[in-house]
CSV table of C-alpha atoms in Angstrom, one decimal:
chain,number,residue,atom,x,y,z
V,1,MET,CA,-7.7,201.3,266.8
V,2,GLU,CA,-6.9,197.6,266.9
V,3,GLU,CA,-3.9,198.1,264.6
V,4,ALA,CA,-2.7,201.0,266.8
V,5,SER,CA,-3.0,199.0,270.0
V,6,ALA,CA,-1.2,196.0,268.4
V,7,SER,CA,1.8,198.2,267.4
V,8,GLY,CA,1.8,200.5,270.4
V,9,ASN,CA,1.0,198.5,273.5
V,10,HIS,CA,3.6,195.9,274.4
V,11,SER,CA,2.5,195.5,278.0
V,12,TYR,CA,-0.1,192.8,278.7
V,13,SER,CA,-0.7,193.3,282.4
V,14,GLY,CA,-3.1,195.7,284.0
V,15,SER,CA,-6.0,196.9,281.8
V,16,SER,CA,-8.7,194.6,280.3
V,17,SER,CA,-7.7,195.6,276.8
V,18,SER,CA,-4.0,194.6,277.4
V,19,SER,CA,-5.0,191.3,279.1
V,20,SER,CA,-6.5,190.0,275.9
V,21,PRO,CA,-4.5,187.4,273.9
V,22,PRO,CA,-2.0,189.0,271.5
V,23,ILE,CA,-3.4,187.3,268.5
V,24,THR,CA,-6.7,189.2,268.8
V,25,ASN,CA,-4.7,192.5,268.4
V,26,ILE,CA,-3.4,191.5,265.0
V,27,ALA,CA,-4.6,193.5,262.0
V,28,GLN,CA,-7.4,191.9,260.0
V,29,ASP,CA,-5.5,191.5,256.8
V,30,TYR,CA,-2.8,189.6,258.7
V,31,LEU,CA,-5.4,187.4,260.4
V,32,PHE,CA,-6.9,186.5,257.1
V,33,THR,CA,-3.4,185.5,255.9
V,34,ILE,CA,-3.0,183.3,259.0
V,35,LEU,CA,-6.4,181.7,258.7
V,36,PHE,CA,-5.8,180.9,255.0
V,37,LEU,CA,-2.8,178.8,256.1
V,38,LEU,CA,-4.7,176.7,258.6
V,39,PRO,CA,-6.7,173.5,258.2
V,40,ILE,CA,-10.5,173.8,258.3
V,41,ASP,CA,-10.7,172.1,261.8
V,42,ALA,CA,-8.4,174.8,263.2
V,43,ILE,CA,-10.4,177.6,261.5
V,44,LEU,CA,-13.7,176.3,263.0
V,45,SER,CA,-12.1,176.0,266.4
V,46,LEU,CA,-10.9,179.6,266.3
V,47,SER,CA,-14.5,180.7,265.3
V,48,MET,CA,-15.7,179.6,268.8
V,49,THR,CA,-13.1,181.5,270.8
V,50,CYS,CA,-14.5,185.1,270.5
V,51,LYS,CA,-16.8,187.4,268.6
V,52,ARG,CA,-14.0,188.8,266.4
V,53,PHE,CA,-12.9,185.4,265.2
V,54,ARG,CA,-16.5,184.3,264.7
V,55,ASP,CA,-17.0,187.3,262.4
V,56,LEU,CA,-13.7,186.8,260.6
V,57,THR,CA,-14.3,183.1,260.0
V,58,SER,CA,-17.8,183.8,258.6
V,59,SER,CA,-16.4,186.0,255.9
V,60,ASP,CA,-17.5,185.0,252.4
V,61,THR,CA,-14.2,186.2,251.0
V,62,LEU,CA,-12.3,183.9,253.3
V,63,TRP,CA,-14.4,180.9,252.3
V,64,LYS,CA,-14.1,181.6,248.6
V,65,SER,CA,-10.3,181.6,249.1
V,66,LEU,CA,-10.5,178.4,251.0
V,67,CYS,CA,-12.6,176.8,248.2
V,68,LEU,CA,-9.9,177.9,245.7
V,69,ARG,CA,-7.2,176.5,248.0
V,70,ASP,CA,-8.7,173.1,248.7
V,71,LEU,CA,-10.9,172.4,245.7
V,72,GLY,CA,-9.0,174.2,242.8
V,73,SER,CA,-10.0,176.8,240.3
V,74,ASN,CA,-11.8,174.4,237.9
V,75,CYS,CA,-14.0,173.1,240.8
V,76,VAL,CA,-14.7,176.6,242.0
V,77,ASP,CA,-15.8,177.7,238.5
V,78,ALA,CA,-18.1,174.7,238.3
V,79,LEU,CA,-19.6,175.4,241.7
V,80,ARG,CA,-20.1,179.1,240.7
V,81,LEU,CA,-21.9,178.0,237.6
V,82,SER,CA,-24.1,175.5,239.4
V,83,ASN,CA,-24.8,178.0,242.2
V,84,HIS,CA,-25.9,180.6,239.6
V,85,GLN,CA,-28.2,178.2,237.8
V,86,ASN,CA,-29.8,176.7,240.9
V,87,HIS,CA,-30.4,179.9,242.8
V,88,HIS,CA,-31.6,182.1,240.0
V,89,HIS,CA,-29.0,184.9,240.5
V,90,HIS,CA,-29.1,184.6,244.3
V,91,GLN,CA,-25.6,183.9,245.5
V,92,CYS,CA,-25.1,181.0,247.9
V,93,PRO,CA,-22.5,181.7,250.6
V,94,TRP,CA,-19.1,180.1,249.9
V,95,MET,CA,-19.0,178.7,253.4
V,96,ARG,CA,-22.2,176.7,252.6
V,97,LEU,CA,-20.7,175.5,249.3
V,98,TYR,CA,-17.6,174.3,251.1
V,99,LYS,CA,-19.7,172.5,253.6
V,100,GLN,CA,-21.8,170.9,250.9
V,101,VAL,CA,-18.7,169.6,249.2
V,102,SER,CA,-17.2,168.3,252.5
V,103,GLN,CA,-20.5,166.5,253.4
V,104,MET,CA,-21.1,164.8,250.0
V,105,ASP,CA,-21.9,161.1,250.5
V,106,SER,CA,-23.6,159.9,247.3
V,107,VAL,CA,-23.5,159.9,243.5
V,108,ARG,CA,-26.2,159.8,240.8
V,109,CYS,CA,-25.7,157.8,237.7
V,110,HIS,CA,-27.1,158.9,234.3
V,111,ARG,CA,-27.1,156.7,231.2
V,112,LEU,CA,-25.8,158.5,228.1
V,113,SER,CA,-27.0,157.4,224.7
V,114,ASP,CA,-25.7,157.7,221.2
V,115,LEU,CA,-26.3,155.9,217.9
V,116,ASP,CA,-22.7,155.6,217.1
V,117,PHE,CA,-21.0,154.3,220.2
V,118,PRO,CA,-17.7,152.6,220.0
V,119,SER,CA,-18.0,148.8,220.2
V,120,ALA,CA,-18.0,146.9,223.5
V,121,ARG,CA,-14.5,146.4,225.1
V,122,ALA,CA,-12.4,146.2,228.3
V,123,SER,CA,-8.9,147.2,229.3
V,124,HIS,CA,-9.0,150.1,227.0
V,125,SER,CA,-8.1,153.8,227.7
V,126,LEU,CA,-10.6,156.7,228.3
V,127,ASN,CA,-9.4,160.2,228.9
V,128,PHE,CA,-10.8,163.7,229.2
V,129,VAL,CA,-8.5,166.2,227.4
V,130,SER,CA,-9.1,169.5,225.7
V,131,ASP,CA,-12.9,169.4,226.4
V,132,CYS,CA,-13.1,165.9,224.7
V,133,LEU,CA,-13.4,162.3,225.6
V,134,VAL,CA,-10.8,160.2,223.8
V,135,LEU,CA,-11.1,156.4,223.7
V,136,PHE,CA,-8.4,154.0,222.4
V,137,GLY,CA,-8.1,150.2,221.9
V,138,GLY,CA,-9.0,147.5,224.4
V,139,GLY,CA,-9.9,143.8,224.3
V,140,SER,CA,-13.1,142.5,222.8
V,141,GLU,CA,-15.0,139.2,222.4
V,142,GLY,CA,-12.9,136.2,221.3
V,143,GLY,CA,-9.8,137.7,222.9
V,144,ARG,CA,-9.2,140.1,220.0
V,145,HIS,CA,-7.5,143.4,220.5
V,146,LEU,CA,-8.8,146.7,219.0
V,147,ASP,CA,-6.8,149.5,217.4
V,148,ASP,CA,-9.5,152.2,217.0
V,149,THR,CA,-9.4,155.7,218.4
V,150,TRP,CA,-12.7,157.6,219.1
V,151,ILE,CA,-13.2,161.2,220.1
V,152,ALA,CA,-16.3,163.1,221.3
V,153,TYR,CA,-16.5,166.8,222.1
V,154,ILE,CA,-18.2,167.7,225.4
V,155,GLY,CA,-17.3,171.2,226.3
V,156,ASN,CA,-19.3,172.5,229.3
V,157,ASN,CA,-22.5,170.4,228.6
V,158,PHE,CA,-21.8,167.2,230.5
V,159,GLN,CA,-25.1,165.5,229.9
V,160,LYS,CA,-25.3,166.2,226.2
V,161,MET,CA,-25.8,163.5,223.6
V,162,LEU,CA,-22.3,162.6,222.4
V,163,LYS,CA,-21.3,162.5,218.8
V,164,TRP,CA,-18.4,160.1,218.5
V,165,GLN,CA,-16.1,160.2,215.5
V,166,ALA,CA,-13.4,157.7,214.6
V,167,VAL,CA,-9.8,158.5,214.0
V,168,HIS,CA,-8.3,156.5,211.1
V,169,SER,CA,-4.7,157.7,210.7
V,170,GLY,CA,-1.4,157.4,212.6
V,171,ILE,CA,-2.7,155.2,215.3
V,172,PRO,CA,-0.8,152.8,217.6
V,173,SER,CA,-1.1,149.1,216.9
V,174,GLY,CA,-4.0,147.2,218.5
V,175,ARG,CA,-3.6,146.4,222.2
V,176,PHE,CA,-5.4,146.1,225.5
V,177,GLY,CA,-4.1,146.6,229.1
V,178,HIS,CA,-2.2,149.7,228.1
V,179,THR,CA,-2.2,153.0,230.0
V,180,CYS,CA,-2.9,156.5,228.7
V,181,VAL,CA,-2.6,159.6,230.9
V,182,GLU,CA,-3.4,163.3,230.4
V,183,MET,CA,-0.3,165.5,230.4
V,184,GLY,CA,-1.5,169.1,229.9
V,185,ASP,CA,-3.0,169.2,226.4
V,186,PHE,CA,-1.5,165.9,225.4
V,187,LEU,CA,-2.2,162.2,226.0
V,188,VAL,CA,0.7,159.8,226.6
V,189,LEU,CA,0.2,156.1,226.0
V,190,PHE,CA,2.5,153.3,227.0
V,191,GLY,CA,2.6,149.5,226.6
V,192,GLY,CA,-0.2,147.0,226.3
V,193,ILE,CA,-0.8,143.4,225.1
V,194,ASN,CA,-2.0,142.3,221.7
V,195,ASP,CA,-4.1,139.3,220.9
V,196,ASN,CA,-1.0,137.1,220.3
V,197,GLY,CA,0.0,137.7,223.9
V,198,ASN,CA,2.9,140.0,222.9
V,199,ARG,CA,3.8,142.7,225.5
V,200,GLN,CA,4.8,146.1,224.2
V,201,ASN,CA,6.8,149.0,225.5
V,202,ASP,CA,6.3,151.7,222.9
V,203,THR,CA,5.3,155.3,223.9
V,204,TRP,CA,2.9,157.4,222.0
V,205,VAL,CA,1.7,161.0,222.2
V,206,GLY,CA,-1.8,162.1,221.2
V,207,ARG,CA,-3.2,165.5,220.7
V,208,VAL,CA,-6.7,167.1,220.1
V,209,THR,CA,-6.8,169.9,217.5
V,210,HIS,CA,-9.8,172.3,217.3
V,211,ASN,CA,-10.0,173.8,213.8
V,212,GLU,CA,-11.4,177.2,212.9
V,213,ASN,CA,-14.6,175.7,211.5
V,214,ASN,CA,-15.3,174.0,214.8
V,215,GLY,CA,-14.1,170.7,213.5
V,216,ILE,CA,-12.1,168.5,215.8
V,217,THR,CA,-9.2,166.2,214.9
V,218,PHE,CA,-7.0,163.9,216.8
V,219,SER,CA,-3.5,162.6,215.9
V,220,TRP,CA,-1.1,160.1,217.4
V,221,LYS,CA,2.7,160.2,217.1
V,222,MET,CA,5.3,157.7,218.4
V,223,LEU,CA,7.5,159.4,221.0
V,224,ASP,CA,11.3,159.1,220.6
V,225,VAL,CA,12.6,157.9,224.0
V,226,GLY,CA,16.1,156.8,223.0
V,227,ALA,CA,17.6,153.5,223.9
V,228,ILE,CA,16.2,153.1,227.5
V,229,ALA,CA,12.6,152.1,228.1
V,230,PRO,CA,10.7,150.0,230.7
V,231,PRO,CA,10.4,146.3,229.9
V,232,PRO,CA,7.4,145.3,227.9
V,233,ARG,CA,4.1,144.9,229.9
V,234,GLY,CA,0.4,145.2,230.1
V,235,ALA,CA,-2.2,145.5,232.9
V,236,HIS,CA,0.1,148.0,234.6
V,237,ALA,CA,-0.9,151.3,236.2
V,238,ALA,CA,0.1,154.9,235.3
V,239,CYS,CA,-0.6,158.5,236.1
V,240,CYS,CA,0.7,162.0,235.4
V,241,ILE,CA,2.5,164.2,238.0
V,242,ASP,CA,3.5,167.9,237.7
V,243,ASP,CA,1.7,168.0,234.2
V,244,LYS,CA,5.0,166.8,232.7
V,245,ARG,CA,6.0,163.4,234.0
V,246,MET,CA,4.3,160.0,233.6
V,247,VAL,CA,4.8,157.3,236.3
V,248,ILE,CA,4.1,153.6,235.6
V,249,HIS,CA,4.2,150.7,238.0
V,250,GLY,CA,3.9,146.9,237.8
V,251,GLY,CA,1.9,145.0,235.3
V,252,ILE,CA,2.3,141.7,233.5
V,253,GLY,CA,5.6,141.3,231.7
V,254,LEU,CA,7.2,138.6,229.5
V,255,GLN,CA,6.2,135.0,230.3
V,256,GLY,CA,3.3,136.3,232.4
V,257,LEU,CA,5.5,137.5,235.2
V,258,ARG,CA,4.0,140.2,237.5
V,259,LEU,CA,6.3,143.2,237.9
V,260,GLY,CA,6.9,145.5,240.8
V,261,ASP,CA,9.1,148.1,239.2
V,262,THR,CA,8.5,151.9,238.9
V,263,TRP,CA,9.5,154.0,236.0
V,264,VAL,CA,9.2,157.8,235.2
V,265,LEU,CA,9.0,159.4,231.8
V,266,GLU,CA,10.2,163.0,231.5
V,267,LEU,CA,8.9,164.8,228.5
V,268,SER,CA,10.6,167.5,226.5
V,269,GLU,CA,8.9,170.9,226.2
V,270,SER,CA,7.6,170.2,222.7
V,271,PRO,CA,6.9,167.2,223.4
V,272,CYS,CA,9.0,165.5,220.7
V,273,PHE,CA,11.0,163.2,222.7
V,274,GLY,CA,11.2,161.8,226.3
V,275,THR,CA,13.5,160.1,228.7
V,276,TRP,CA,12.6,157.0,230.8
V,277,HIS,CA,14.4,156.2,234.1
V,278,GLU,CA,13.7,153.7,236.8
V,279,ILE,CA,12.9,154.7,240.4
V,280,VAL,CA,14.5,152.3,243.0
V,281,SER,CA,13.0,152.7,246.4
V,282,HIS,CA,13.0,150.5,249.6
V,283,PRO,CA,10.4,149.7,250.6
V,284,SER,CA,8.2,149.5,247.5
V,285,PRO,CA,4.9,148.0,246.5
V,286,PRO,CA,5.0,144.2,245.8
V,287,PRO,CA,4.5,143.1,242.2
V,288,ARG,CA,1.0,143.3,240.9
V,289,SER,CA,-1.3,143.9,238.0
V,290,GLY,CA,-4.8,145.4,237.5
V,291,HIS,CA,-4.1,148.1,240.2
V,292,THR,CA,-4.4,151.9,239.9
V,293,LEU,CA,-2.1,154.9,240.2
V,294,THR,CA,-3.8,158.3,240.9
V,295,CYS,CA,-2.2,161.7,241.4
V,296,ILE,CA,-3.6,163.3,244.5
V,297,GLY,CA,-1.7,166.5,244.3
V,298,ARG,CA,0.9,167.6,241.8
V,299,SER,CA,3.7,165.6,243.3
V,300,ARG,CA,2.0,162.8,245.2
V,301,THR,CA,0.6,159.5,243.8
V,302,ILE,CA,-1.6,156.8,245.4
V,303,LEU,CA,-1.4,153.2,244.4
V,304,PHE,CA,-4.3,150.9,245.4
V,305,GLY,CA,-5.3,147.3,245.0
V,306,GLY,CA,-4.6,144.9,242.2
V,307,ARG,CA,-3.7,141.2,241.9
V,308,GLY,CA,-0.4,140.0,243.5
V,309,LEU,CA,2.1,137.3,242.7
V,310,GLY,CA,0.1,134.6,244.3
V,311,TYR,CA,-3.0,135.6,242.4
V,312,GLU,CA,-4.4,137.2,245.5
V,313,VAL,CA,-6.5,140.4,245.3
V,314,LEU,CA,-5.0,143.2,247.3
V,315,ASP,CA,-6.3,146.2,249.3
V,316,ASP,CA,-3.0,147.9,250.3
V,317,ILE,CA,-2.3,151.6,249.8
V,318,TRP,CA,1.0,153.1,248.8
V,319,LEU,CA,2.1,156.7,248.5
V,320,LEU,CA,4.7,157.8,246.0
V,321,ASP,CA,6.0,161.1,247.3
V,322,THR,CA,8.1,163.3,245.0
V,323,CYS,CA,7.8,166.7,246.7
V,324,GLN,CA,11.3,166.6,248.3
V,325,GLY,CA,13.2,166.4,245.1
V,326,TYR,CA,13.4,162.6,245.1
V,327,MET,CA,10.9,159.8,244.9
V,328,LYS,CA,10.1,157.3,247.6
V,329,TRP,CA,7.3,154.8,248.3
V,330,LEU,CA,5.6,154.8,251.7
V,331,GLN,CA,2.9,152.3,252.7
V,332,ILE,CA,-0.2,153.9,254.3
V,333,MET,CA,-1.5,151.5,256.9
V,334,TYR,CA,-5.1,151.2,257.9
V,335,ASP,CA,-7.3,148.6,259.7
V,336,LEU,CA,-9.6,147.0,257.1
V,337,GLN,CA,-11.6,145.1,259.8
V,338,ASN,CA,-12.7,148.4,261.4
V,339,ILE,CA,-14.2,149.9,258.2
V,340,PRO,CA,-18.0,149.2,257.7
V,341,ASP,CA,-18.4,146.9,254.7
V,342,GLY,CA,-14.6,146.9,254.5
V,343,VAL,CA,-14.5,143.3,253.6
V,344,SER,CA,-15.5,144.3,250.0
V,345,LEU,CA,-12.6,146.7,249.6
V,346,PRO,CA,-9.9,144.4,248.1
V,347,ARG,CA,-10.3,144.5,244.3
V,348,VAL,CA,-8.6,144.3,240.9
V,349,GLY,CA,-9.6,145.9,237.6
V,350,HIS,CA,-11.3,148.9,239.3
V,351,SER,CA,-11.0,152.6,238.5
V,352,ALA,CA,-9.7,155.2,240.9
V,353,THR,CA,-10.2,158.9,240.0
V,354,MET,CA,-9.6,162.2,241.8
V,355,VAL,CA,-12.9,164.0,242.1
V,356,LEU,CA,-14.4,167.1,243.7
V,357,GLY,CA,-13.3,167.8,247.2
V,358,GLY,CA,-9.9,166.1,247.1
V,359,ARG,CA,-11.3,162.6,247.2
V,360,LEU,CA,-10.3,159.4,245.5
V,361,LEU,CA,-13.4,157.8,244.0
V,362,ILE,CA,-13.0,154.0,243.5
V,363,TYR,CA,-15.6,152.2,241.4
V,364,GLY,CA,-16.1,148.6,240.4
V,365,GLY,CA,-13.5,145.9,239.9
V,366,GLU,CA,-13.7,142.3,241.0
V,367,ASP,CA,-12.7,140.2,244.0
V,368,SER,CA,-10.6,137.0,244.3
V,369,ALA,CA,-13.6,134.9,243.1
V,370,ARG,CA,-14.0,137.1,240.0
V,371,HIS,CA,-17.3,138.5,241.4
V,372,ARG,CA,-17.6,141.9,239.7
V,373,LYS,CA,-18.6,145.0,241.8
V,374,ASN,CA,-20.9,147.9,241.3
V,375,ASP,CA,-20.0,149.9,244.4
V,376,PHE,CA,-18.5,153.4,245.0
V,377,TRP,CA,-15.9,153.9,247.7
V,378,VAL,CA,-14.2,157.2,248.6
V,379,LEU,CA,-10.8,157.7,250.2
V,380,ASP,CA,-10.5,161.2,251.6
V,381,VAL,CA,-6.8,161.9,251.0
V,382,SER,CA,-6.8,165.1,253.2
V,383,ALA,CA,-5.4,163.0,256.1
V,384,ILE,CA,-2.5,161.5,254.1
V,385,PRO,CA,-0.2,164.5,254.2
V,386,TYR,CA,-0.4,164.3,258.0
V,387,ILE,CA,0.0,160.5,258.3
V,388,SER,CA,2.8,160.3,255.7
V,389,MET,CA,5.0,162.5,257.8
V,390,GLN,CA,5.2,160.1,260.7
V,391,THR,CA,5.8,156.4,261.5
V,392,PRO,CA,2.5,154.5,261.3
V,393,THR,CA,0.9,154.4,264.8
V,394,LEU,CA,-2.4,153.0,266.1
V,395,SER,CA,-3.7,156.6,266.1
V,396,SER,CA,-2.7,157.2,262.4
V,397,LYS,CA,-4.2,153.9,261.4
V,398,ARG,CA,-7.5,155.0,263.0
V,399,VAL,CA,-7.4,158.3,261.2
V,400,LEU,CA,-7.0,156.8,257.8
V,401,THR,CA,-9.6,154.1,258.6
V,402,ARG,CA,-12.1,156.9,259.0
V,403,MET,CA,-11.2,158.3,255.6
V,404,TRP,CA,-12.7,155.3,253.9
V,405,LYS,CA,-16.4,155.6,253.2
V,406,ARG,CA,-18.8,153.8,251.0
V,407,TRP,CA,-21.1,156.1,249.0
V,408,ARG,CA,-24.7,155.6,248.0
V,409,SER,CA,-25.6,155.5,244.4
V,410,ASN,CA,-28.9,156.7,243.0
V,411,GLY,CA,-30.5,157.0,239.6
V,412,TYR,CA,-29.6,154.7,236.7
V,413,GLU,CA,-28.1,151.4,238.0
V,414,PRO,CA,-25.3,150.2,235.7
V,415,LYS,CA,-24.1,146.5,235.6
V,416,SER,CA,-21.4,145.4,237.9
V,417,ARG,CA,-18.1,145.5,236.0
V,418,SER,CA,-14.3,145.3,236.0
V,419,PHE,CA,-11.5,146.5,233.7
V,420,HIS,CA,-13.7,149.4,232.6
V,421,ARG,CA,-12.2,152.9,232.4
V,422,ALA,CA,-13.3,156.2,234.0
V,423,CYS,CA,-12.2,159.8,233.8
V,424,ALA,CA,-13.4,163.0,235.4
V,425,ASP,CA,-14.2,166.4,233.8
V,426,PRO,CA,-12.0,169.3,234.9
V,427,SER,CA,-14.3,170.3,237.8
V,428,GLY,CA,-14.1,166.8,239.2
V,429,ARG,CA,-17.9,166.7,239.7
V,430,PHE,CA,-18.7,164.5,236.7
V,431,LEU,CA,-17.2,161.1,236.0
V,432,TYR,CA,-17.5,159.2,232.7
V,433,VAL,CA,-17.4,155.4,232.7
V,434,PHE,CA,-17.1,153.3,229.6
V,435,GLY,CA,-17.0,149.5,228.9
V,436,GLY,CA,-15.5,146.8,231.0
V,437,MET,CA,-16.3,143.1,231.6
V,438,VAL,CA,-19.7,142.4,233.0
V,439,ASP,CA,-21.5,139.3,234.3
V,440,GLY,CA,-23.7,137.6,231.7
V,441,PHE,CA,-25.2,134.3,230.6
V,442,LEU,CA,-22.8,131.8,229.1
V,443,GLN,CA,-23.2,131.8,225.3
V,444,PRO,CA,-21.7,129.4,222.7
V,445,SER,CA,-19.8,132.4,221.3
V,446,GLU,CA,-18.4,133.1,224.8
V,447,PRO,CA,-16.5,129.9,225.8
V,448,SER,CA,-14.8,131.7,228.6
V,449,GLY,CA,-18.0,133.2,230.0
V,450,LEU,CA,-16.6,136.7,229.5
V,451,ARG,CA,-19.0,139.4,228.4
V,452,PHE,CA,-17.8,142.8,227.2
V,453,ASP,CA,-19.8,146.0,227.7
V,454,GLY,CA,-20.2,149.0,225.4
V,455,GLU,CA,-22.1,151.3,227.7
V,456,LEU,CA,-21.2,154.8,228.6
V,457,PHE,CA,-22.7,156.4,231.7
V,458,LEU,CA,-22.1,159.6,233.7
V,459,VAL,CA,-21.6,159.6,237.5
V,460,GLU,CA,-22.5,162.9,239.1
V,461,LEU,CA,-21.4,163.8,242.6
V,462,VAL,CA,-24.5,165.0,244.4
V,463,LEU,CA,-24.4,168.5,245.9
V,464,GLN,CA,-27.4,170.0,247.8
V,465,LEU,CA,-27.0,173.4,246.2
């Protein structure tokens, strides 16, 4: 009847049925399509207009689709598994699951133990790829670099006791302050500094191989990039966009100079070779080191924090937007003084990881006085697509200011640390953190007062399922 009236009645004066808004006469399938294109606030607003919209916006099918849209298939699979385990075969509505994700405000830390942990280190790399954790290099006590690669299979059991195994062949030379990003089933490593202070600009590709007998191997191979490559550096930042491009920014170059350039690596299909090219954009982030780059959606990247040219510790946010066929930097403005506890936000040597619910989870780091941190901050990036389309205004600054929130931490309490590394599992609900520099008592063997940590712990985003 509703479909018939929508197609057959074009006069909206007279009867009570014809005086209703035209949108209420649209067929249900079309309304679902429209709702799926709307932001959550608009969907909730429509639910309060009439009984029909209240019923439509309560549909479990709609909310499952919205979970897939906003959280991703890996996250939805993880939620489905947790939901099944926690409710003993009783299905929890998808609307409630979505609400629980949107209302998360805490994490729980778990200490993971193993007899064969890699040695203590900082400024290393740690990645989750092909169901495995892969760790490479870093700096250790005495200023020495490390050249070891370790791999541990995790699969779907995120709190299992890990069995690390060392990789002894075909590895890059020892270094710290390098970057390593996941690119599909591969890892791509660039740059770093060795214990002689030499900066490097070589590019390597690593791959996990699962053998038929359930054995796991890992191999490195230097990537052929031709004659053009970024200048040598360490303490730069990198991330992967579109599953096929690596972006790097900044770092410490030759003669200790902090850099502010941006480069992109395009990989071949194999990948057997790649091509570097520099991105020149005005404005662009000032030179820095110890900052983070995080992909927040296949073609958008967030830069946060670091240490600037004047050795100051930064708290600015920049967005690298590549969705229009070219790359440009845009600074995202916000009011630090209006954020509760916002005075603690500036930091260097932190980690910034995309996690469940489209949030950027920032952990640790250190301030300008080298005081190390143990706090968790979340930047909800859902407001950035709206803000980035307009010239910064007082209103948009207030919107992004509300997107910053400090989260509570429960369970195991790890040491405050900086220059650690963190990576998330495919669902984004579990974060692995390893190593870093921590505060400790000054020992004769530590003339600089630096203490390197060899602890691995798991950070779980708390859902009330």
